[in-house]
Amino acid sequence: MKRKLFTATLILLATLALTLLQPTLQTKTGTITLLTVSETAKKGGTATLQLFIKPGTGSIFLDSLPLSRLDTQSSTRYANQIACDYLDKDCSQYDFFYRIRADSNIVGGPSAGAAIAILTISTLTGTPLKDDVAITGTINSGGIIGPVAGITAKARAAKEAGFHTVLIPKFEIPVNDTNETIEGITLIPVSTLDEALLYFTEKTWNTVNGNITPPPSYTQRMQFVAKTLCQQTKHLQETLLQKNILLPEGKNYTKRASMAQQQGNYYSQASLCFSNNLQLRTALLNHTTKKEQLELFVKTRNEAIKLEHHIDTLPLTTITDLETYIIVKERIRDAKERVALRNAKNLTADNVAYAIERLNSARSWTTFFGMPGKKISLEQDNLKEACREKISEAEERISYAELYFPQILRDAKKDLSAAYGDAEQGAYALCLFSASRAKAKANLFSSLLGVNKNLIGNVTQEKLATVEKLLIKQQQRNTFPILGYSYYEYAKELLPYDPASAITFAEYALELGNLAPYFPEKKNTIISKIKTSAATLTPYLLGLLGGIAFATFLNYQTPNIPARTREKTLRRRRQAQRRTQQKKSSNNKKRTKKNA
């Protein structure tokens, strides 16, 4: 009976272990054809891309023959990241091995990015790809497919390789609004991974149901911020009129702020009133003496330091708390920078005005502290790790963008430098924000590579659609990212007036709308703090099986002794022990007499 129980237990645990370990012990593979072009963009070709996914730690390897260019390596890493983000999948438990094989040395550039992302998604999910469809296009933040060169040459190469359909970037120059045909190959313009995957798999991907519905706790607080800043606008306008100072010519800030209020876009209203306040305050200070400006300089600096000390004592327990801290702290830092002691001798109305209004904005945003939300772990170690990860992501994106925009990434590098400085000072929340902004700026330039300036608005709309899906998903997980939503709203407001600024804020929204994955959800149990994966459990389960197997082996080797036999054996042992003790006692008595 005992042996049967051990055997049944062993079989049960072995079955359980094999079930758990199956995903990790199995290598996933996939293949896709890349469309390539020579440096002169006159001759097209094809290459085979294979992907092997194995249990690991998130490493990415590229094996290319002939050797690929640096931008191909960078785009492979980025396409992998885009694919994992698209699936909302933690890819840190896998290693990815990409292998490119081509007949000639024509594999280079970022144009394989879309194909790499599609192959990665297909292999991770086990979804087969149609073998008569090919794609060319870069891959950008939000899963946007960007323009490439040599469409005609690639289409001809696709035909020679037996393909019937080639997916090309929708924002290609010239624009392809409808399907075209080149030498019997159908060219279909696509703008996102969603569209491309539909043609490759004949199934709909990334469907998100619902709408973004800001919670009342957000709306009420944002209304307060907007009301506070817009009341300041009225006060400044009245002061200027009383002093007979000509009101500066604005950019319809007042009218646009009123329209934003009517539409319920309170962040946009607040931002427009802030911009209005800045030019009104500057006009007012231009009519003051240097002494008066210096007094305001000192007062603003002291108030900024006081507010900063106050918020540093506040507990942070939710994503909203973290984002509020970032928003307020960043505004305080901006204000302090403008009224730094080194600027005291060279006072300007612009600097003092900006510091005052930035500080006013910081004060109003403190109302978001304590907004209800999901509890997360925001200990220093978690913030430090999030800062480190975001810096790494920003560095990678800047390095990639530098291959094409070596002269215009100054702002992104400045933000990255600020992130490093914040990290050295232990200001990990600000580091996270600065690194996120640096990454967003690098992504912005990459997204606009090859895009006609007249199409920036179209690209922005695609970005905003992606942000909307992201925000809906976050809200369905009981998280409402106030930074992501606020930037999303403001990007929509800016789009008709300033598409370039609109796409910038859309990138910010995309990057800052998904901070939650960097922080574990707060649990009440110790076990929940242990991060496990199938790969991590492998040695423990194998060890457990080995122990059980060894115990079972010993059980089989031990003979079954009848109960009566065991009792006799025990009696004999006890009798032998008594005889031994009696003998020792007798010997001791003899020694005692002899010594006496």
Coordinates of C-alpha atoms in Angstrom, one line a residue:
M1 CA 0.0 0.0 0.0
K2 CA 2.8 2.3 0.9
R3 CA 4.6 1.7 -2.3
K4 CA 1.5 2.3 -4.3
L5 CA 1.0 5.7 -2.5
F6 CA 4.5 6.7 -3.3
T7 CA 4.2 5.7 -6.9
A8 CA 0.9 7.6 -7.4
T9 CA 2.4 10.7 -5.8
L10 CA 5.4 10.5 -8.0
I11 CA 3.3 10.2 -11.2
L12 CA 1.1 13.1 -10.1
L13 CA 4.0 15.4 -9.4
A14 CA 5.8 14.4 -12.6
T15 CA 2.7 15.2 -14.6
L16 CA 2.4 18.6 -12.9
A17 CA 6.0 19.4 -13.4
L18 CA 6.0 18.5 -17.0
T19 CA 2.9 20.6 -17.6
L20 CA 4.6 23.6 -15.9
L21 CA 7.9 23.1 -17.7
Q22 CA 6.5 22.4 -21.1
P23 CA 6.5 26.1 -22.2
T24 CA 10.1 26.5 -21.1
L25 CA 11.5 23.3 -22.4
Q26 CA 10.1 23.9 -25.8
T27 CA 11.9 26.1 -28.3
K28 CA 9.6 28.3 -30.4
T29 CA 10.6 28.9 -34.0
G30 CA 9.3 31.0 -36.9
T31 CA 10.4 32.3 -40.3
I32 CA 9.6 35.3 -42.5
T33 CA 11.0 36.7 -45.8
L34 CA 12.6 40.1 -45.7
L35 CA 12.6 42.4 -48.8
T36 CA 15.9 44.1 -49.2
V37 CA 17.4 46.7 -51.6
S38 CA 20.9 47.7 -52.6
E39 CA 22.5 50.9 -51.5
T40 CA 21.6 52.5 -54.8
A41 CA 17.9 51.4 -54.4
K42 CA 18.0 50.0 -57.9
K43 CA 18.2 46.3 -57.3
G44 CA 15.9 44.4 -54.8
G45 CA 16.4 41.1 -53.2
T46 CA 15.2 38.8 -50.4
A47 CA 16.6 37.4 -47.2
T48 CA 15.3 34.7 -44.8
L49 CA 14.8 35.7 -41.2
Q50 CA 14.5 32.9 -38.7
L51 CA 13.6 33.3 -35.0
F52 CA 14.3 30.9 -32.2
I53 CA 12.8 31.7 -28.8
K54 CA 14.2 29.8 -25.8
P55 CA 13.9 30.1 -22.0
G56 CA 16.3 32.8 -20.8
T57 CA 16.7 36.3 -19.4
G58 CA 15.6 38.6 -22.1
S59 CA 18.7 38.6 -24.2
I60 CA 18.6 39.3 -27.9
F61 CA 21.1 37.8 -30.4
L62 CA 21.5 38.5 -34.1
D63 CA 23.4 36.2 -36.5
S64 CA 23.6 37.6 -40.0
L65 CA 25.3 36.4 -43.1
P66 CA 26.5 38.5 -44.8
L67 CA 27.1 40.9 -41.9
S68 CA 24.4 43.4 -41.3
R69 CA 24.8 47.1 -40.6
L70 CA 24.6 48.6 -37.1
D71 CA 21.1 50.1 -37.8
T72 CA 19.8 46.6 -38.6
Q73 CA 21.0 45.4 -35.2
S74 CA 19.4 48.4 -33.5
S75 CA 16.1 48.0 -35.4
T76 CA 16.0 44.3 -34.5
R77 CA 16.2 45.1 -30.8
Y78 CA 13.6 47.8 -31.1
A79 CA 11.2 45.6 -33.1
N80 CA 11.5 43.0 -30.4
Q81 CA 10.5 45.5 -27.8
I82 CA 7.6 46.8 -29.8
A83 CA 6.3 43.2 -30.3
C84 CA 6.5 42.4 -26.6
D85 CA 4.7 45.7 -25.7
Y86 CA 2.1 45.0 -28.4
L87 CA 1.3 41.7 -26.7
D88 CA 1.6 43.1 -23.2
K89 CA 4.0 40.3 -22.6
D90 CA 6.9 40.1 -20.2
C91 CA 9.7 38.9 -22.5
S92 CA 12.4 38.9 -19.8
Q93 CA 12.0 35.1 -19.4
Y94 CA 13.0 34.4 -23.0
D95 CA 16.1 34.7 -25.1
F96 CA 15.6 35.6 -28.8
F97 CA 17.9 34.4 -31.5
Y98 CA 17.4 36.1 -34.9
R99 CA 19.2 34.6 -37.9
I100 CA 19.4 36.4 -41.3
R101 CA 20.6 34.7 -44.4
A102 CA 20.9 36.5 -47.7
D103 CA 22.5 35.7 -51.1
S104 CA 24.3 39.1 -51.4
N105 CA 25.4 41.9 -49.2
I106 CA 22.2 44.0 -49.3
V107 CA 20.8 43.5 -45.9
G108 CA 20.9 46.8 -44.1
G109 CA 18.8 49.7 -42.7
P110 CA 15.7 49.8 -40.6
S111 CA 13.3 48.7 -43.3
A112 CA 13.0 45.2 -41.9
G113 CA 11.6 46.5 -38.6
A114 CA 8.0 45.8 -39.4
A115 CA 8.7 42.3 -40.6
I116 CA 10.8 41.5 -37.5
A117 CA 8.0 42.7 -35.2
I118 CA 5.5 40.6 -37.0
L119 CA 7.7 37.5 -36.9
T120 CA 8.3 38.0 -33.2
I121 CA 4.5 38.4 -32.5
S122 CA 3.8 35.3 -34.6
T123 CA 6.4 33.2 -32.9
L124 CA 5.5 34.2 -29.4
T125 CA 1.9 33.4 -29.9
G126 CA 2.3 30.4 -32.1
T127 CA 0.3 32.0 -34.9
P128 CA 1.3 30.9 -38.5
L129 CA 1.9 33.6 -41.1
K130 CA 0.6 33.4 -44.7
D131 CA 3.4 32.5 -47.1
D132 CA 2.2 34.7 -50.0
V133 CA 2.4 38.0 -48.1
A134 CA 5.5 40.1 -47.5
I135 CA 6.1 43.5 -45.9
T136 CA 8.6 46.3 -46.0
G137 CA 8.6 49.2 -43.5
T138 CA 10.2 50.6 -40.4
I139 CA 8.6 50.0 -37.0
N140 CA 8.1 52.9 -34.6
S141 CA 6.6 53.6 -31.2
G142 CA 3.0 52.6 -31.0
G143 CA 3.4 50.0 -33.6
I144 CA 3.3 52.6 -36.4
I145 CA 4.9 51.4 -39.7
G146 CA 7.1 54.0 -41.3
P147 CA 8.4 54.8 -44.8
V148 CA 11.2 53.1 -46.5
A149 CA 13.1 53.4 -49.8
G150 CA 13.1 51.2 -52.9
I151 CA 9.4 50.1 -53.0
T152 CA 9.5 49.2 -56.7
A153 CA 12.7 47.3 -56.5
K154 CA 11.4 45.3 -53.5
A155 CA 8.1 44.6 -55.2
R156 CA 10.0 43.1 -58.2
A157 CA 12.1 41.0 -55.8
A158 CA 8.9 39.8 -54.1
K159 CA 7.4 38.7 -57.4
E160 CA 10.6 36.7 -58.3
A161 CA 10.3 35.0 -54.8
G162 CA 6.7 34.0 -55.5
F163 CA 4.8 36.5 -53.4
H164 CA 1.5 37.9 -54.5
T165 CA 1.0 40.7 -52.0
V166 CA 3.4 43.3 -50.5
L167 CA 2.4 45.5 -47.6
I168 CA 4.0 48.9 -47.8
P169 CA 3.9 51.9 -45.4
K170 CA 0.8 54.0 -45.8
F171 CA 2.8 57.2 -45.2
E172 CA 5.1 56.5 -48.1
I173 CA 6.0 59.2 -50.5
P174 CA 4.1 59.5 -52.8
V175 CA 1.1 58.6 -50.7
N176 CA -0.7 55.4 -51.7
D177 CA -4.4 55.8 -50.7
T178 CA -5.5 52.7 -52.6
N179 CA -4.1 49.4 -53.5
E180 CA -1.8 49.5 -56.5
T181 CA -0.2 46.9 -58.6
I182 CA 3.4 46.7 -59.8
E183 CA 4.1 44.0 -62.4
G184 CA 1.4 41.7 -61.0
I185 CA 2.2 42.3 -57.3
T186 CA -0.5 43.9 -55.2
L187 CA 0.8 46.7 -53.0
I188 CA -1.4 47.4 -49.9
P189 CA -0.7 50.4 -47.7
V190 CA -0.8 49.8 -44.0
S191 CA 0.0 52.1 -41.1
T192 CA 0.0 49.9 -38.0
L193 CA 0.8 46.4 -36.8
D194 CA -2.9 45.8 -36.4
E195 CA -3.5 46.3 -40.1
A196 CA -0.4 44.3 -41.2
L197 CA -1.2 41.3 -38.9
L198 CA -4.7 41.2 -40.3
Y199 CA -3.2 40.4 -43.8
F200 CA -0.6 38.1 -42.5
T201 CA -2.9 36.0 -40.2
E202 CA -6.4 36.8 -41.4
K203 CA -7.4 37.5 -37.8
T204 CA -8.1 40.7 -35.9
W205 CA -5.5 41.7 -33.3
N206 CA -5.4 44.0 -30.3
T207 CA -9.1 44.7 -30.2
V208 CA -9.9 47.0 -27.3
N209 CA -13.6 47.6 -26.3
G210 CA -14.8 50.7 -24.5
N211 CA -13.9 54.3 -24.2
I212 CA -11.7 56.4 -22.1
T213 CA -13.8 57.7 -19.1
P214 CA -11.8 59.9 -16.7
P215 CA -12.9 59.0 -13.2
P216 CA -14.7 61.8 -11.2
S217 CA -11.7 62.0 -8.9
Y218 CA -9.5 63.1 -11.8
T219 CA -12.1 65.4 -13.4
Q220 CA -12.8 67.3 -10.2
R221 CA -9.1 67.8 -9.4
M222 CA -8.3 68.8 -13.0
Q223 CA -11.2 71.3 -13.0
F224 CA -9.7 72.8 -9.8
V225 CA -6.2 73.2 -11.5
A226 CA -7.8 74.8 -14.6
K227 CA -10.0 77.1 -12.5
T228 CA -7.0 78.2 -10.4
L229 CA -4.8 79.0 -13.3
C230 CA -7.5 80.6 -15.4
Q231 CA -8.6 82.9 -12.5
Q232 CA -5.0 84.0 -12.4
T233 CA -5.4 84.9 -16.1
K234 CA -8.3 87.2 -15.3
H235 CA -6.4 88.8 -12.4
L236 CA -3.4 89.5 -14.5
Q237 CA -5.5 91.0 -17.3
E238 CA -7.2 93.3 -14.9
T239 CA -3.9 94.4 -13.3
L240 CA -2.5 95.3 -16.7
L241 CA -5.5 97.3 -17.6
Q242 CA -5.4 99.2 -14.3
K243 CA -1.8 100.1 -15.0
N244 CA -2.6 101.1 -18.6
I245 CA -0.2 98.4 -19.9
L246 CA -1.0 97.1 -23.3
L247 CA -2.1 93.5 -23.3
P248 CA 0.2 91.3 -25.3
E249 CA -1.1 89.9 -28.5
G250 CA -1.9 86.3 -27.7
K251 CA -2.4 83.2 -29.8
N252 CA -6.1 83.0 -29.0
Y253 CA -5.2 81.5 -25.7
T254 CA -8.3 82.9 -23.9
K255 CA -10.7 81.7 -26.7
R256 CA -9.1 78.3 -26.9
A257 CA -9.2 77.9 -23.2
S258 CA -12.9 78.7 -23.1
M259 CA -13.5 76.1 -25.9
A260 CA -11.5 73.5 -24.0
Q261 CA -13.6 74.1 -20.9
Q262 CA -16.8 73.6 -22.8
Q263 CA -15.5 70.3 -24.2
G264 CA -14.5 69.1 -20.7
N265 CA -10.8 69.2 -21.7
Y266 CA -9.6 70.7 -18.4
Y267 CA -5.9 69.9 -18.8
S268 CA -5.9 71.7 -22.1
Q269 CA -7.7 74.6 -20.5
A270 CA -5.1 74.7 -17.7
S271 CA -2.2 74.6 -20.2
L272 CA -3.6 77.4 -22.3
C273 CA -4.2 79.5 -19.3
F274 CA -0.7 78.9 -18.1
S275 CA 0.7 80.0 -21.5
N276 CA -1.5 83.1 -21.3
N277 CA -0.4 83.8 -17.7
L278 CA 3.3 83.6 -18.7
Q279 CA 3.0 86.3 -21.4
L280 CA 0.8 88.5 -19.2
R281 CA 3.2 88.2 -16.2
T282 CA 6.2 89.0 -18.4
A283 CA 4.4 92.1 -19.8
L284 CA 3.7 93.2 -16.2
L285 CA 7.2 92.6 -14.9
N286 CA 8.7 94.5 -17.9
H287 CA 7.1 97.6 -16.2
T288 CA 8.8 97.0 -12.8
T289 CA 12.2 98.1 -11.4
K290 CA 15.1 95.7 -11.0
K291 CA 14.7 96.1 -7.2
E292 CA 11.1 94.9 -7.4
Q293 CA 12.1 92.0 -9.7
L294 CA 14.8 91.0 -7.3
E295 CA 12.3 90.9 -4.4
L296 CA 10.1 88.7 -6.4
F297 CA 13.1 86.6 -7.4
V298 CA 14.0 85.9 -3.7
K299 CA 10.4 85.4 -2.7
T300 CA 9.8 82.9 -5.4
R301 CA 13.0 81.0 -4.7
N302 CA 12.1 80.7 -1.0
E303 CA 8.6 79.5 -1.7
A304 CA 9.8 76.9 -4.2
I305 CA 12.2 75.5 -1.6
K306 CA 9.5 75.4 1.0
L307 CA 7.0 73.6 -1.3
E308 CA 9.7 71.1 -2.3
H309 CA 10.5 70.2 1.3
H310 CA 6.8 69.7 1.9
I311 CA 6.1 67.3 -0.9
D312 CA 9.2 65.3 -0.1
T313 CA 7.5 64.3 3.1
L314 CA 4.4 63.0 1.5
P315 CA 3.8 59.2 1.2
L316 CA 3.5 57.7 -2.3
T317 CA 1.3 54.7 -2.6
T318 CA -0.3 54.7 -6.1
I319 CA 0.7 55.5 -9.7
T320 CA -1.2 58.7 -9.4
D321 CA 0.8 59.7 -6.3
L322 CA 4.0 59.0 -8.2
E323 CA 2.9 60.9 -11.3
T324 CA 1.7 63.8 -9.1
Y325 CA 5.0 63.9 -7.4
I326 CA 6.8 64.0 -10.8
I327 CA 4.5 66.8 -12.1
V328 CA 4.9 69.0 -9.0
K329 CA 8.6 68.3 -8.6
E330 CA 9.4 69.0 -12.2
R331 CA 7.6 72.3 -12.1
I332 CA 9.4 73.3 -8.9
R333 CA 12.7 72.3 -10.5
D334 CA 11.9 74.5 -13.5
A335 CA 11.1 77.4 -11.2
K336 CA 14.2 77.0 -9.1
E337 CA 16.4 76.9 -12.2
R338 CA 15.0 80.3 -13.4
V339 CA 15.6 81.9 -10.0
A340 CA 18.9 80.2 -9.2
L341 CA 21.4 82.3 -7.4
R342 CA 23.7 82.5 -10.4
N343 CA 21.0 84.4 -12.2
A344 CA 20.5 87.0 -9.5
K345 CA 23.0 89.5 -11.1
N346 CA 21.4 89.1 -14.6
L347 CA 17.7 89.4 -13.8
T348 CA 15.2 89.3 -16.6
A349 CA 11.5 89.7 -16.5
D350 CA 11.1 86.5 -18.6
N351 CA 12.9 84.3 -16.0
V352 CA 11.1 85.7 -13.0
A353 CA 7.7 85.5 -14.7
Y354 CA 8.3 81.9 -15.7
A355 CA 9.4 80.9 -12.2
I356 CA 6.4 82.5 -10.6
E357 CA 3.9 80.9 -13.0
R358 CA 5.6 77.5 -12.9
L359 CA 5.4 77.6 -9.1
N360 CA 1.8 78.6 -9.2
S361 CA 1.2 75.6 -11.5
A362 CA 3.1 73.3 -9.1
R363 CA 0.9 74.4 -6.2
S364 CA -2.3 73.7 -8.0
W365 CA -1.2 70.2 -9.0
T366 CA -0.7 69.2 -5.4
T367 CA -4.4 68.6 -5.2
F368 CA -3.8 65.2 -7.0
F369 CA -2.0 63.7 -4.1
G370 CA -4.2 61.1 -2.4
M371 CA -6.3 60.5 -5.5
P372 CA -7.8 56.9 -5.2
G373 CA -6.0 54.2 -7.2
K374 CA -4.4 50.8 -7.1
K375 CA -1.7 50.4 -4.5
I376 CA 1.8 49.6 -5.8
S377 CA 5.2 49.2 -4.3
L378 CA 7.1 52.5 -4.6
E379 CA 10.0 51.8 -2.3
Q380 CA 13.3 53.3 -3.3
D381 CA 14.6 50.0 -4.7
N382 CA 11.7 49.8 -7.1
L383 CA 12.0 53.4 -8.2
K384 CA 15.8 52.9 -8.7
E385 CA 15.2 49.9 -10.8
A386 CA 12.6 51.7 -12.9
C387 CA 14.9 54.6 -13.4
R388 CA 17.7 52.2 -14.5
E389 CA 15.5 50.4 -17.0
K390 CA 14.1 53.6 -18.5
I391 CA 17.6 55.1 -18.9
S392 CA 18.7 51.9 -20.7
E393 CA 15.7 52.2 -23.0
A394 CA 16.4 55.9 -23.7
E395 CA 20.0 55.3 -24.5
E396 CA 19.2 52.6 -27.0
R397 CA 16.6 54.7 -28.8
I398 CA 18.9 57.8 -28.9
S399 CA 21.8 55.6 -30.3
Y400 CA 19.5 54.4 -33.0
A401 CA 18.0 57.8 -33.9
E402 CA 21.6 59.2 -33.9
L403 CA 22.3 57.1 -37.0
Y404 CA 19.9 59.3 -38.9
F405 CA 19.7 62.6 -36.9
P406 CA 23.2 63.1 -35.4
Q407 CA 22.8 66.9 -35.1
I408 CA 19.3 67.3 -33.8
L409 CA 19.0 65.1 -30.7
R410 CA 20.4 67.8 -28.4
D411 CA 17.1 68.0 -26.3
A412 CA 16.9 64.2 -26.0
K413 CA 20.5 64.0 -24.8
K414 CA 19.9 66.9 -22.4
D415 CA 17.0 65.0 -20.8
L416 CA 19.1 61.8 -20.6
S417 CA 21.9 63.7 -18.9
A418 CA 19.3 65.1 -16.4
A419 CA 18.1 61.5 -15.8
Y420 CA 21.7 60.4 -14.9
G421 CA 22.0 63.4 -12.6
D422 CA 18.8 62.6 -10.9
A423 CA 19.9 59.0 -10.5
E424 CA 23.2 60.0 -8.9
Q425 CA 21.3 62.2 -6.4
G426 CA 18.8 59.5 -5.6
A427 CA 15.9 61.4 -7.2
Y428 CA 14.7 58.3 -9.0
A429 CA 11.1 59.5 -9.7
L430 CA 12.5 62.5 -11.6
C431 CA 15.0 60.2 -13.3
L432 CA 12.1 58.1 -14.5
F433 CA 10.4 61.2 -16.0
S434 CA 13.5 62.7 -17.6
A435 CA 14.5 59.3 -19.2
S436 CA 11.0 58.8 -20.4
R437 CA 11.0 62.2 -22.0
A438 CA 14.4 61.5 -23.6
K439 CA 13.1 58.3 -25.1
A440 CA 10.0 59.9 -26.4
K441 CA 12.0 62.6 -28.2
A442 CA 14.2 60.0 -29.8
N443 CA 11.1 58.0 -30.8
L444 CA 9.6 61.2 -32.3
F445 CA 12.5 61.7 -34.7
S446 CA 12.5 58.0 -35.7
S447 CA 8.8 58.1 -36.3
L448 CA 9.1 61.1 -38.7
L449 CA 12.0 59.6 -40.7
G450 CA 11.0 59.9 -44.4
V451 CA 7.5 61.3 -43.6
N452 CA 6.4 64.3 -45.7
K453 CA 5.7 67.3 -43.4
N454 CA 2.2 67.5 -44.8
L455 CA 1.5 64.0 -43.4
I456 CA 2.6 64.7 -39.8
G457 CA -1.0 65.3 -38.8
N458 CA -1.9 61.8 -40.2
V459 CA 0.9 60.2 -38.3
T460 CA -0.2 62.0 -35.1
Q461 CA -3.7 60.7 -35.5
E462 CA -2.4 57.1 -35.7
K463 CA -0.3 57.7 -32.6
L464 CA -3.3 59.1 -30.7
A465 CA -5.4 56.1 -31.7
T466 CA -2.6 53.9 -30.2
V467 CA -2.5 56.0 -27.0
E468 CA -6.3 55.7 -26.7
K469 CA -6.1 51.9 -26.7
L470 CA -3.3 52.0 -24.2
L471 CA -5.3 54.3 -21.8
I472 CA -8.4 52.1 -22.1
K473 CA -6.3 49.0 -21.2
Q474 CA -4.8 50.8 -18.2
Q475 CA -8.2 52.0 -17.0
Q476 CA -9.6 48.4 -17.3
R477 CA -6.8 47.4 -14.9
N478 CA -7.9 49.9 -12.4
T479 CA -5.2 52.4 -13.2
F480 CA -5.7 55.9 -14.6
P481 CA -2.4 57.5 -15.8
I482 CA -3.0 61.2 -15.3
L483 CA 0.2 62.1 -17.2
G484 CA -0.6 59.9 -20.2
Y485 CA -4.2 61.1 -20.4
S486 CA -3.4 64.7 -19.9
Y487 CA -0.8 64.7 -22.7
Y488 CA -3.2 62.7 -24.9
E489 CA -5.9 65.3 -24.4
Y490 CA -3.5 68.2 -25.0
A491 CA -2.1 66.6 -28.2
K492 CA -5.7 66.4 -29.6
E493 CA -6.2 70.1 -28.8
L494 CA -2.9 71.1 -30.4
L495 CA -3.4 69.1 -33.6
P496 CA -5.4 71.7 -35.6
Y497 CA -3.0 74.5 -34.7
D498 CA 0.4 72.9 -34.3
P499 CA 0.8 69.3 -35.6
A500 CA 4.5 69.3 -34.7
S501 CA 3.8 70.0 -31.1
A502 CA 0.8 67.7 -31.1
I503 CA 2.9 64.7 -32.2
T504 CA 5.4 65.5 -29.5
F505 CA 2.8 65.4 -26.8
A506 CA 1.4 62.2 -28.4
E507 CA 4.8 60.6 -27.9
Y508 CA 4.9 61.8 -24.3
A509 CA 1.5 60.3 -23.7
L510 CA 2.6 57.0 -25.2
E511 CA 5.7 56.8 -23.1
L512 CA 4.3 58.1 -19.8
G513 CA 0.9 56.4 -20.1
N514 CA 2.3 53.0 -19.1
L515 CA 4.4 53.4 -16.1
A516 CA 2.6 50.7 -14.0
P517 CA 4.5 47.7 -15.4
Y518 CA 7.7 49.1 -13.9
F519 CA 6.2 48.7 -10.4
P520 CA 4.8 45.5 -8.7
E521 CA 1.3 45.7 -7.4
K522 CA 1.2 45.8 -3.6
K523 CA 0.1 42.5 -2.0
N524 CA -0.6 41.4 1.5
T525 CA 1.3 38.1 1.3
I526 CA 5.1 37.5 1.3
I527 CA 4.8 35.0 -1.5
S528 CA 3.5 37.6 -3.9
K529 CA 6.7 39.5 -3.6
I530 CA 8.7 36.6 -5.1
K531 CA 8.9 37.0 -8.8
T532 CA 8.8 33.6 -10.5
S533 CA 8.6 32.3 -14.0
A534 CA 8.5 28.9 -15.6
A535 CA 12.2 29.2 -16.3
T536 CA 12.9 30.1 -12.6
L537 CA 10.9 27.1 -11.3
T538 CA 12.6 24.6 -13.5
P539 CA 15.5 23.6 -11.2
Y540 CA 13.3 23.5 -8.1
L541 CA 10.7 21.3 -9.7
L542 CA 13.4 19.0 -11.1
G543 CA 15.0 18.9 -7.6
L544 CA 11.7 18.0 -6.0
L545 CA 11.1 15.2 -8.5
G546 CA 14.6 13.9 -7.9
G547 CA 14.0 13.8 -4.1
I548 CA 10.7 12.0 -4.5
A549 CA 12.2 9.5 -6.9
F550 CA 15.1 8.8 -4.5
A551 CA 12.7 8.3 -1.6
T552 CA 10.6 6.0 -3.7
F553 CA 13.7 4.0 -4.6
L554 CA 14.7 3.6 -1.0
N555 CA 11.1 2.5 -0.2
Y556 CA 11.4 -0.3 -2.8
Q557 CA 14.8 -1.4 -1.5
T558 CA 13.6 -1.7 2.2
P559 CA 12.0 -5.2 2.8
N560 CA 8.6 -5.4 4.4
I561 CA 9.1 -6.9 7.9
P562 CA 6.1 -8.5 9.7
A563 CA 4.9 -6.8 12.9
R564 CA 5.7 -9.9 15.1
T565 CA 9.2 -10.1 13.8
R566 CA 9.8 -6.5 14.4
E567 CA 8.6 -6.9 18.1
K568 CA 10.9 -9.8 18.7
T569 CA 13.8 -7.9 17.2
L570 CA 13.1 -5.0 19.5
R571 CA 12.9 -7.3 22.6
R572 CA 16.2 -8.9 21.8
R573 CA 17.8 -5.4 21.4
R574 CA 16.5 -4.3 24.7
Q575 CA 17.7 -7.5 26.5
A576 CA 21.1 -7.1 24.9
Q577 CA 21.3 -3.5 26.1
R578 CA 20.4 -4.6 29.7
R579 CA 23.0 -7.3 29.7
T580 CA 25.6 -4.8 28.5
Q581 CA 24.7 -2.3 31.2
Q582 CA 24.8 -5.0 33.9
K583 CA 28.2 -6.2 32.8
K584 CA 29.6 -2.6 32.9
S585 CA 28.1 -2.1 36.4
S586 CA 29.8 -5.4 37.7
N587 CA 33.2 -4.4 36.2
N588 CA 32.9 -0.9 37.9
K589 CA 32.3 -2.6 41.3
K590 CA 35.4 -4.8 40.9
R591 CA 37.6 -1.8 40.1
T592 CA 36.3 0.0 43.2
K593 CA 37.2 -2.8 45.5
K594 CA 40.7 -3.3 43.9
N595 CA 41.4 0.4 44.3
A596 CA 40.4 0.4 47.9

